[in-house]
Amino acid sequence: MSAPERIHLEKIDECRYRIPRSGKMRVDGIIYADANLIRNIHEDESPRQVANVAHLPGILGHSLAMPDIHWGYGFPIGGVAAFDWEEGVVSPGGVGYDINCGTRVIRTNLMTGDLRPKIRELVQALFQNIPSGVGSKGTLRLSAPELRRVLREGSTWAVENGYGTPEDLERTEDGGRLEGADPSAISERALERGRPQLGTLGSGNHFLEVGYVEEIYDPEVARIFGLVKDQVTVFIHSGSRGLGYQVCDDFLKKMGERVRHLDLDLPDRQLACDYVQSQTAQDYLAAMAAAANYAWTNRQMLMHWTREVFEKVLQMSPKDLGMHLIYDVCHNIAKRETHIVEGKRKEVCVHRKGATRAFGMGHSALPEIYRNVGQPVLIPGDMGRYSYILVGTQGAMEQTFGSTCHGAGRLQSRTQAKRSSRGRPLHRELEDRGIYVMAASRGTLAEEAPEAYKDVSEVVEVVHRAGISRKVAKLRPWGVIKG
């Protein structure tokens, strides 16, 4: 059987390529990329997934993809699509299995010189005190009623139980609590998987990274974010663990059944969906919101324990350490938002899968401290190079439903990365570059080798030049723990 014909791409400008509407596509596809990135993007056939998403009912604007795009389940990872709230659909594949996988960055009062004598000890202590790895279980033992509170209340539950401060909630997307969460929409299997895993990092590309500010691009915005050169930072990347995975799996099956009864001609069965106003879709959104709240609680607890480890290892008070949350963003979510579409305000269901919200200045959803500059956008790279902090822009509001990239994006599959890293002393290679890494398994380290990812600086440069977010600071990794 011959391979399907490659998707035709038209260059719009130095940062964007169009997939022209054809066949049963309802809108064009737009991929944000430069000439170098688009070559790799074309190789993994993810543009076909961008075109497939354009077939879905009620899609508005364009089927969008960020420069870190790669092949995913149904939707590409790096995909953004907005659907009419009244007439469009919601698709679990447009959110992904790790619901509200996301990142947060903490700034500190420490400079690199303050931490240099203690960096190894700190990384070891973080590894010992932050549960990580496949199937990892936390120290918390939640009753069923308490877990339901977590699912309804999100980070609010964590702060009320001593895992953080009210300021943390102000600096978390949606205050760390998505409205409409309903634990009763979640299966017993999902609840069972989630109960022992709260407060754990997980495996794969999830990490906790101690780094420092290497470069400032926008001094004024950096000042408002509380960032200065050589300042120590902490990056946390985790999600909803087994609970979120199970919610996605459960509803893909339910919607797969629904598609058979609806008059939907889908180009890929992985795009299983239902109309937003249907009971199945409303149940999914309620379960997804609960899983999102679990993920925010998870990251909040990981941050709390990170603060405690810093205090113990460095023998410093919370006040002297000054470990303040800059922001927390999710990058696997579907949300009801209001956007301007063809000159009119419209209620939409925005799917961001491997894409970050990037609201511009003045948006009412932003905390007051950031409203005059825009939303902090947190972009992790790989463990051997760098990460970025950007700021949301009006350009994102106009072009991408307030969205931008979420990271470097994979170049190699996990299997390919393992194969190419076989026999290499990755620990030593990274240590020779001044980066101390501890991982739950050698396999994870190989899967997450720096060359398995695109260069995040190329990805960031595209979104910066396209005007859908703007560079503020570059962070360099120093100590990393991986699941």
Coordinates of C-alpha atoms in Angstrom, one line a residue:
M1 CA 0.0 0.0 0.0
S2 CA 1.5 3.4 -1.0
A3 CA 2.2 6.1 1.6
P4 CA -0.3 9.0 1.6
E5 CA 0.7 12.0 -0.4
R6 CA 2.5 14.7 1.7
I7 CA 0.6 17.7 2.8
H8 CA 1.1 20.7 0.5
L9 CA 2.5 23.8 2.4
E10 CA 2.6 27.4 1.2
K11 CA 5.0 29.8 2.7
I12 CA 3.2 32.9 4.1
D13 CA 6.2 34.7 5.6
E14 CA 9.4 33.9 7.5
C15 CA 7.4 32.5 10.4
R16 CA 4.3 30.9 9.0
Y17 CA 3.2 28.2 6.5
R18 CA -0.3 27.6 5.2
I19 CA -2.0 24.3 4.5
P20 CA -4.7 25.5 2.0
R21 CA -8.2 24.4 2.6
S22 CA -9.1 21.4 0.4
G23 CA -11.5 18.5 0.4
K24 CA -13.7 18.6 3.5
M25 CA -11.4 20.9 5.5
R26 CA -13.5 23.8 6.9
V27 CA -10.6 26.2 7.4
D28 CA -6.9 26.5 6.4
G29 CA -4.2 25.2 8.6
I30 CA -1.4 27.5 9.7
I31 CA 1.9 26.2 11.1
Y32 CA 4.3 28.7 12.8
A33 CA 7.8 27.7 11.8
D34 CA 10.9 28.9 9.9
A35 CA 12.6 27.3 7.0
N36 CA 14.8 25.1 9.2
L37 CA 12.1 23.9 11.5
I38 CA 9.6 23.2 8.8
R39 CA 11.8 20.5 7.3
N40 CA 11.7 18.4 10.5
I41 CA 8.0 19.1 10.9
H42 CA 7.3 17.7 7.4
E43 CA 9.2 14.6 8.2
D44 CA 6.9 13.3 10.9
E45 CA 3.7 14.0 9.0
S46 CA 2.3 16.1 11.8
P47 CA 1.0 18.7 9.1
R48 CA -1.5 16.0 8.1
Q49 CA -2.9 16.1 11.7
V50 CA -3.2 19.9 11.4
A51 CA -5.2 19.4 8.2
N52 CA -7.3 16.7 9.9
V53 CA -8.3 19.0 12.8
A54 CA -9.5 21.5 10.2
H55 CA -12.3 19.0 9.3
L56 CA -14.0 19.2 12.7
P57 CA -17.4 20.9 13.0
G58 CA -17.5 24.5 14.3
I59 CA -13.8 25.2 14.0
L60 CA -13.0 28.9 13.9
G61 CA -10.2 30.9 12.3
H62 CA -7.6 28.3 11.4
S63 CA -6.3 24.9 12.6
L64 CA -3.1 26.2 14.2
A65 CA 0.3 24.6 15.1
M66 CA 3.2 26.0 17.0
P67 CA 6.9 25.6 16.0
D68 CA 7.4 22.8 18.6
I69 CA 4.8 20.7 16.8
H70 CA 5.2 16.9 16.5
W71 CA 3.0 13.9 15.9
G72 CA 0.4 13.2 18.6
Y73 CA -2.8 11.3 19.3
G74 CA -5.4 12.8 17.0
F75 CA -4.3 16.4 17.3
P76 CA -0.6 17.1 16.9
I77 CA 1.3 18.1 20.0
G78 CA 1.7 21.8 19.5
G79 CA -1.8 22.1 18.1
V80 CA -4.3 24.9 18.9
A81 CA -7.9 24.9 17.7
A82 CA -11.0 27.0 18.8
F83 CA -14.5 25.8 18.3
D84 CA -17.8 27.7 18.5
W85 CA -19.2 27.1 22.0
E86 CA -22.8 26.6 20.7
E87 CA -22.1 24.7 17.5
G88 CA -18.6 23.3 17.7
V89 CA -17.1 20.1 19.3
V90 CA -14.8 19.1 22.0
S91 CA -12.2 16.4 21.5
P92 CA -10.2 14.6 24.2
G93 CA -7.4 14.1 21.7
G94 CA -7.2 17.9 21.4
V95 CA -6.2 18.1 25.1
G96 CA -4.1 14.9 25.4
Y97 CA -3.7 12.2 28.0
D98 CA -1.8 14.3 30.5
I99 CA -4.6 16.8 31.3
N100 CA -3.1 20.1 32.5
C101 CA 0.4 19.0 32.1
G102 CA 2.1 22.3 32.8
T103 CA 5.0 24.3 34.3
R104 CA 5.7 26.8 37.0
V105 CA 8.8 28.9 37.7
I106 CA 9.9 30.0 41.1
R107 CA 12.4 32.9 41.5
T108 CA 14.6 33.2 44.6
N109 CA 16.8 35.7 46.4
L110 CA 19.8 33.5 45.7
M111 CA 22.5 34.3 43.1
T112 CA 24.7 31.6 41.5
G113 CA 27.6 32.3 43.9
D114 CA 25.3 31.6 46.9
L115 CA 24.4 28.1 45.6
R116 CA 27.6 26.9 44.0
P117 CA 29.0 25.2 47.1
K118 CA 25.7 23.4 47.7
I119 CA 24.3 22.5 44.3
R120 CA 25.2 18.8 44.4
E121 CA 23.8 18.4 47.9
L122 CA 20.7 20.3 46.9
V123 CA 20.0 18.1 43.8
Q124 CA 20.5 14.9 45.9
A125 CA 18.1 16.2 48.5
L126 CA 15.5 17.2 46.0
F127 CA 15.7 13.7 44.3
Q128 CA 15.3 12.0 47.7
N129 CA 12.4 14.2 48.8
I130 CA 10.4 14.6 45.6
P131 CA 8.8 11.3 44.5
S132 CA 9.4 10.6 40.8
G133 CA 9.3 7.9 38.2
V134 CA 6.8 5.6 36.5
G135 CA 3.9 4.8 38.9
S136 CA 5.6 6.8 41.7
K137 CA 3.5 7.3 44.9
G138 CA 3.5 10.2 47.2
T139 CA 3.7 10.5 51.0
L140 CA 0.1 11.8 51.2
R141 CA -2.7 9.4 51.9
L142 CA -6.0 10.9 50.9
S143 CA -9.4 9.6 51.8
A144 CA -12.0 9.4 49.0
P145 CA -13.9 12.5 50.2
E146 CA -10.6 14.5 50.5
L147 CA -9.6 13.5 46.9
R148 CA -13.0 14.8 45.7
R149 CA -12.2 18.1 47.5
V150 CA -8.9 18.3 45.6
L151 CA -10.7 17.7 42.3
R152 CA -13.2 20.4 43.0
E153 CA -11.0 23.0 44.6
G154 CA -7.5 22.6 43.0
S155 CA -4.7 24.6 44.4
T156 CA -7.1 26.3 46.9
W157 CA -7.2 22.9 48.7
A158 CA -3.4 22.8 48.8
V159 CA -3.0 26.3 50.2
E160 CA -5.8 25.8 52.8
N161 CA -3.9 22.7 54.0
G162 CA -0.6 24.4 54.4
Y163 CA 1.0 23.7 51.1
G164 CA 1.7 27.3 50.0
T165 CA 0.4 30.9 50.2
P166 CA -2.5 32.9 48.8
E167 CA 0.1 34.7 46.6
D168 CA 0.7 31.4 44.9
L169 CA -2.9 31.2 43.9
E170 CA -2.9 34.7 42.4
R171 CA 0.1 33.7 40.2
T172 CA -1.4 30.5 38.9
E173 CA -3.4 30.4 35.7
D174 CA -7.2 30.4 36.7
G175 CA -6.1 30.7 40.3
G176 CA -5.2 27.0 40.2
R177 CA -8.9 26.1 40.0
L178 CA -11.0 25.5 36.9
E179 CA -14.7 26.1 37.5
G180 CA -17.2 23.4 36.6
A181 CA -15.2 20.4 37.9
D182 CA -17.3 17.5 38.9
P183 CA -15.6 14.5 40.6
S184 CA -18.7 12.3 39.9
A185 CA -17.9 12.5 36.1
I186 CA -14.6 10.6 36.8
S187 CA -14.5 6.8 36.8
E188 CA -13.5 4.8 39.9
R189 CA -10.5 3.5 38.0
A190 CA -9.3 7.1 37.5
L191 CA -9.8 7.9 41.2
E192 CA -7.9 4.8 42.2
R193 CA -5.0 5.8 40.0
G194 CA -4.9 9.3 41.3
R195 CA -5.3 8.8 45.0
P196 CA -1.7 7.6 45.7
Q197 CA 0.0 9.9 43.1
L198 CA -0.7 13.4 44.4
G199 CA 2.5 15.2 45.1
T200 CA 4.6 13.2 42.6
L201 CA 6.7 14.3 39.6
G202 CA 6.0 11.4 37.4
S203 CA 8.1 10.1 34.5
G204 CA 9.0 10.9 30.9
N205 CA 9.7 14.6 30.2
H206 CA 8.5 15.7 33.7
F207 CA 11.3 17.3 35.7
L208 CA 12.3 19.7 38.5
E209 CA 15.2 22.0 37.4
V210 CA 17.3 24.3 39.4
G211 CA 18.8 26.9 37.1
Y212 CA 19.8 30.5 36.8
V213 CA 19.0 33.6 34.6
E214 CA 21.7 33.7 31.9
E215 CA 20.3 36.5 29.8
I216 CA 17.7 39.3 30.1
Y217 CA 16.1 40.5 26.8
D218 CA 13.4 42.8 28.2
P219 CA 14.7 44.5 31.4
E220 CA 11.4 46.3 32.2
V221 CA 9.2 43.1 32.0
A222 CA 12.0 41.1 33.7
R223 CA 11.8 43.6 36.6
I224 CA 8.1 43.1 37.0
F225 CA 8.6 39.4 36.9
G226 CA 11.2 39.8 39.6
L227 CA 14.1 38.5 37.4
V228 CA 17.8 39.6 37.3
K229 CA 20.9 38.1 35.7
D230 CA 22.6 35.2 37.6
Q231 CA 19.5 34.8 39.9
V232 CA 18.7 31.2 40.9
T233 CA 15.3 29.8 39.6
V234 CA 13.4 26.6 39.9
F235 CA 11.3 25.1 37.0
I236 CA 8.7 22.4 37.7
H237 CA 7.0 20.4 34.9
S238 CA 4.4 17.9 35.9
G239 CA 0.7 17.1 35.3
S240 CA -2.3 15.0 36.4
R241 CA -0.5 11.7 36.5
G242 CA -2.5 8.4 36.1
L243 CA -5.8 10.2 36.9
G244 CA -5.6 12.5 33.9
Y245 CA -4.6 9.6 31.6
Q246 CA -7.5 7.5 32.7
V247 CA -10.0 10.4 32.2
C248 CA -8.8 10.9 28.6
D249 CA -8.9 7.2 27.9
D250 CA -12.4 6.8 29.3
F251 CA -13.8 9.6 27.3
L252 CA -12.0 8.7 24.1
K253 CA -14.0 5.4 24.3
K254 CA -17.3 7.1 25.1
M255 CA -16.9 9.7 22.3
G256 CA -15.7 7.0 19.9
E257 CA -19.1 5.3 20.5
R258 CA -20.9 8.7 20.0
V259 CA -19.2 9.4 16.7
R260 CA -20.8 6.2 15.3
H261 CA -24.2 7.6 16.1
L262 CA -23.5 11.2 14.8
D263 CA -23.2 12.2 11.2
L264 CA -19.5 13.1 11.5
D265 CA -17.2 12.2 8.7
L266 CA -13.8 12.2 10.5
P267 CA -10.6 11.7 8.6
D268 CA -9.0 10.0 11.7
R269 CA -10.9 8.0 14.4
Q270 CA -8.4 9.5 17.0
L271 CA -10.3 12.7 16.5
A272 CA -13.3 11.2 18.4
C273 CA -15.4 14.2 19.6
D274 CA -18.9 15.3 20.5
Y275 CA -20.7 18.6 20.2
V276 CA -19.9 20.9 23.1
Q277 CA -23.5 21.2 24.2
S278 CA -24.0 17.4 24.3
Q279 CA -24.2 15.6 27.6
T280 CA -21.1 13.5 26.8
A281 CA -19.0 16.6 26.1
Q282 CA -20.3 18.4 29.2
D283 CA -19.3 15.3 31.2
Y284 CA -15.9 15.3 29.6
L285 CA -15.3 19.0 30.4
A286 CA -16.4 18.5 34.0
A287 CA -14.0 15.5 34.4
M288 CA -11.2 17.3 32.5
A289 CA -11.6 20.3 34.9
A290 CA -11.4 18.0 37.9
A291 CA -8.2 16.4 36.4
A292 CA -6.8 19.9 35.8
N293 CA -7.5 20.9 39.4
Y294 CA -5.6 17.7 40.5
A295 CA -2.6 18.7 38.3
W296 CA -2.5 22.3 39.8
T297 CA -2.7 20.8 43.3
N298 CA 0.1 18.4 42.4
R299 CA 2.5 21.2 41.2
Q300 CA 1.6 23.3 44.2
M301 CA 2.6 20.5 46.5
L302 CA 5.8 19.8 44.6
M303 CA 6.7 23.5 45.0
H304 CA 6.0 23.4 48.7
W305 CA 8.3 20.5 49.2
T306 CA 10.9 22.1 47.0
R307 CA 10.8 25.2 49.3
E308 CA 11.3 23.0 52.3
V309 CA 14.3 21.2 50.8
F310 CA 16.0 24.6 50.0
E311 CA 15.4 25.7 53.6
K312 CA 16.9 22.6 55.0
V313 CA 19.9 22.2 52.8
L314 CA 20.8 25.9 52.8
Q315 CA 19.8 26.5 56.4
M316 CA 17.9 29.7 55.4
S317 CA 14.5 31.1 56.4
P318 CA 11.6 31.3 53.9
K319 CA 12.0 35.1 54.0
D320 CA 15.7 35.1 53.2
L321 CA 15.2 32.6 50.4
G322 CA 12.4 34.6 48.8
M323 CA 11.1 31.7 46.8
H324 CA 8.2 33.4 45.1
L325 CA 6.1 31.8 42.3
I326 CA 6.4 33.8 39.1
Y327 CA 3.6 32.0 37.4
D328 CA 2.1 28.6 36.6
V329 CA 0.7 27.7 33.1
C330 CA -1.0 24.7 31.7
H331 CA -0.3 23.4 28.2
N332 CA -2.8 20.6 27.8
I333 CA -6.3 21.9 28.2
A334 CA -9.7 22.9 26.7
K335 CA -11.3 26.1 28.0
R336 CA -14.3 28.3 27.5
E337 CA -12.9 31.7 26.5
T338 CA -14.1 34.9 24.8
H339 CA -12.2 35.9 21.7
I340 CA -12.7 38.3 18.8
V341 CA -13.5 36.2 15.6
E342 CA -14.1 38.1 12.4
G343 CA -14.6 41.3 14.3
K344 CA -17.1 39.9 16.8
R345 CA -16.8 38.7 20.4
K346 CA -17.4 35.0 20.5
E347 CA -17.6 32.3 23.2
V348 CA -15.2 29.5 22.1
C349 CA -13.8 26.2 23.3
V350 CA -10.0 26.6 22.9
H351 CA -8.1 23.4 22.7
R352 CA -4.4 23.8 23.6
K353 CA -2.4 20.6 23.3
G354 CA 1.3 21.2 23.8
A355 CA 0.6 24.9 23.6
T356 CA 0.6 27.6 26.2
R357 CA -1.9 30.4 26.9
A358 CA -0.2 33.8 26.1
F359 CA -2.6 36.5 27.0
G360 CA -1.5 40.1 26.3
M361 CA -1.5 43.1 28.5
G362 CA -4.7 44.4 29.9
H363 CA -6.5 41.0 29.9
S364 CA -8.8 40.7 32.9
A365 CA -7.7 37.1 33.5
L366 CA -4.2 38.2 34.5
P367 CA -3.2 39.0 38.1
E368 CA -3.0 42.8 38.7
I369 CA 0.8 42.6 39.1
Y370 CA 1.2 41.5 35.4
R371 CA -1.8 43.2 33.8
N372 CA 0.3 46.1 32.4
V373 CA 2.8 43.9 30.7
G374 CA 1.1 40.6 29.8
Q375 CA 1.1 37.0 31.0
P376 CA 4.3 35.2 31.9
V377 CA 4.8 32.4 29.4
L378 CA 7.1 29.5 30.6
I379 CA 8.9 27.5 27.9
P380 CA 11.1 24.6 29.1
G381 CA 13.9 23.4 26.8
D382 CA 15.9 20.2 27.3
M383 CA 18.1 19.3 30.3
G384 CA 21.3 20.2 28.5
R385 CA 20.6 23.6 27.0
Y386 CA 18.2 26.3 28.2
S387 CA 14.7 27.3 29.0
Y388 CA 12.9 30.6 28.4
I389 CA 10.5 33.0 30.0
L390 CA 8.4 35.0 27.5
V391 CA 5.5 37.4 27.9
G392 CA 2.1 37.1 26.1
T393 CA 1.1 39.7 23.5
Q394 CA -1.8 41.3 21.7
G395 CA -0.4 39.5 18.6
A396 CA -1.3 36.2 20.2
M397 CA -4.8 37.5 20.9
E398 CA -5.3 38.5 17.3
Q399 CA -3.6 35.5 15.6
T400 CA -3.7 32.4 17.8
F401 CA -6.6 32.7 20.3
G402 CA -4.0 33.9 22.9
S403 CA -1.7 30.9 22.4
T404 CA 2.0 30.2 21.8
C405 CA 4.5 27.3 22.0
H406 CA 5.1 25.1 25.0
G407 CA 8.7 23.8 24.8
A408 CA 11.3 22.5 22.4
G409 CA 9.3 19.7 20.8
R410 CA 10.7 16.2 20.2
L411 CA 12.9 15.4 17.2
Q412 CA 13.3 11.7 18.1
S413 CA 10.8 9.2 19.5
R414 CA 11.7 7.8 22.9
T415 CA 12.8 4.5 21.3
Q416 CA 15.0 6.4 18.8
A417 CA 16.5 8.5 21.6
K418 CA 17.2 5.3 23.7
R419 CA 18.9 3.7 20.7
S420 CA 21.1 6.7 19.9
S421 CA 22.1 7.1 23.5
R422 CA 23.0 3.4 24.2
G423 CA 26.3 3.1 26.0
R424 CA 26.8 6.8 26.4
P425 CA 27.7 8.2 29.8
L426 CA 25.0 10.9 29.7
H427 CA 25.4 11.7 33.4
R428 CA 29.1 12.5 32.9
E429 CA 28.5 14.4 29.6
L430 CA 26.1 16.7 31.3
E431 CA 28.3 17.0 34.4
D432 CA 31.2 18.1 32.2
R433 CA 28.9 20.9 31.1
G434 CA 28.2 21.9 34.7
I435 CA 24.7 20.2 34.9
Y436 CA 24.0 17.8 37.7
V437 CA 21.3 15.3 36.8
M438 CA 19.6 12.6 38.9
A439 CA 17.0 10.3 37.2
A440 CA 14.7 7.5 38.5
S441 CA 16.0 5.3 35.7
R442 CA 18.7 5.2 33.0
G443 CA 16.0 4.6 30.4
T444 CA 14.4 8.0 31.3
L445 CA 17.7 9.8 31.0
A446 CA 18.3 8.2 27.5
E447 CA 14.8 9.1 26.4
E448 CA 15.3 12.7 27.5
A449 CA 18.8 13.2 26.0
P450 CA 19.2 16.8 24.8
E451 CA 19.5 15.8 21.1
A452 CA 16.1 14.1 21.3
Y453 CA 14.6 17.6 21.2
K454 CA 14.6 20.6 18.9
D455 CA 16.7 23.5 19.9
V456 CA 14.2 25.5 22.0
S457 CA 15.9 28.8 21.0
E458 CA 14.9 28.2 17.4
V459 CA 11.3 27.6 18.5
V460 CA 11.2 30.7 20.7
E461 CA 12.8 32.8 18.0
V462 CA 9.9 32.0 15.7
V463 CA 7.1 32.9 18.2
H464 CA 9.0 36.0 19.1
R465 CA 9.4 37.2 15.5
A466 CA 5.8 36.2 14.7
G467 CA 4.7 38.4 17.6
I468 CA 2.7 35.8 19.5
S469 CA 4.9 36.1 22.5
R470 CA 8.0 38.1 23.3
K471 CA 11.4 37.0 24.9
V472 CA 12.0 38.2 28.4
A473 CA 14.8 35.9 29.8
K474 CA 16.8 32.8 29.1
L475 CA 17.5 30.3 31.9
R476 CA 20.4 27.9 32.1
P477 CA 19.9 24.5 33.8
W478 CA 22.2 23.6 36.7
G479 CA 20.7 20.8 38.6
V480 CA 17.9 18.5 37.2
I481 CA 15.8 15.7 38.6
K482 CA 13.9 13.5 36.2
G483 CA 11.2 10.9 36.7

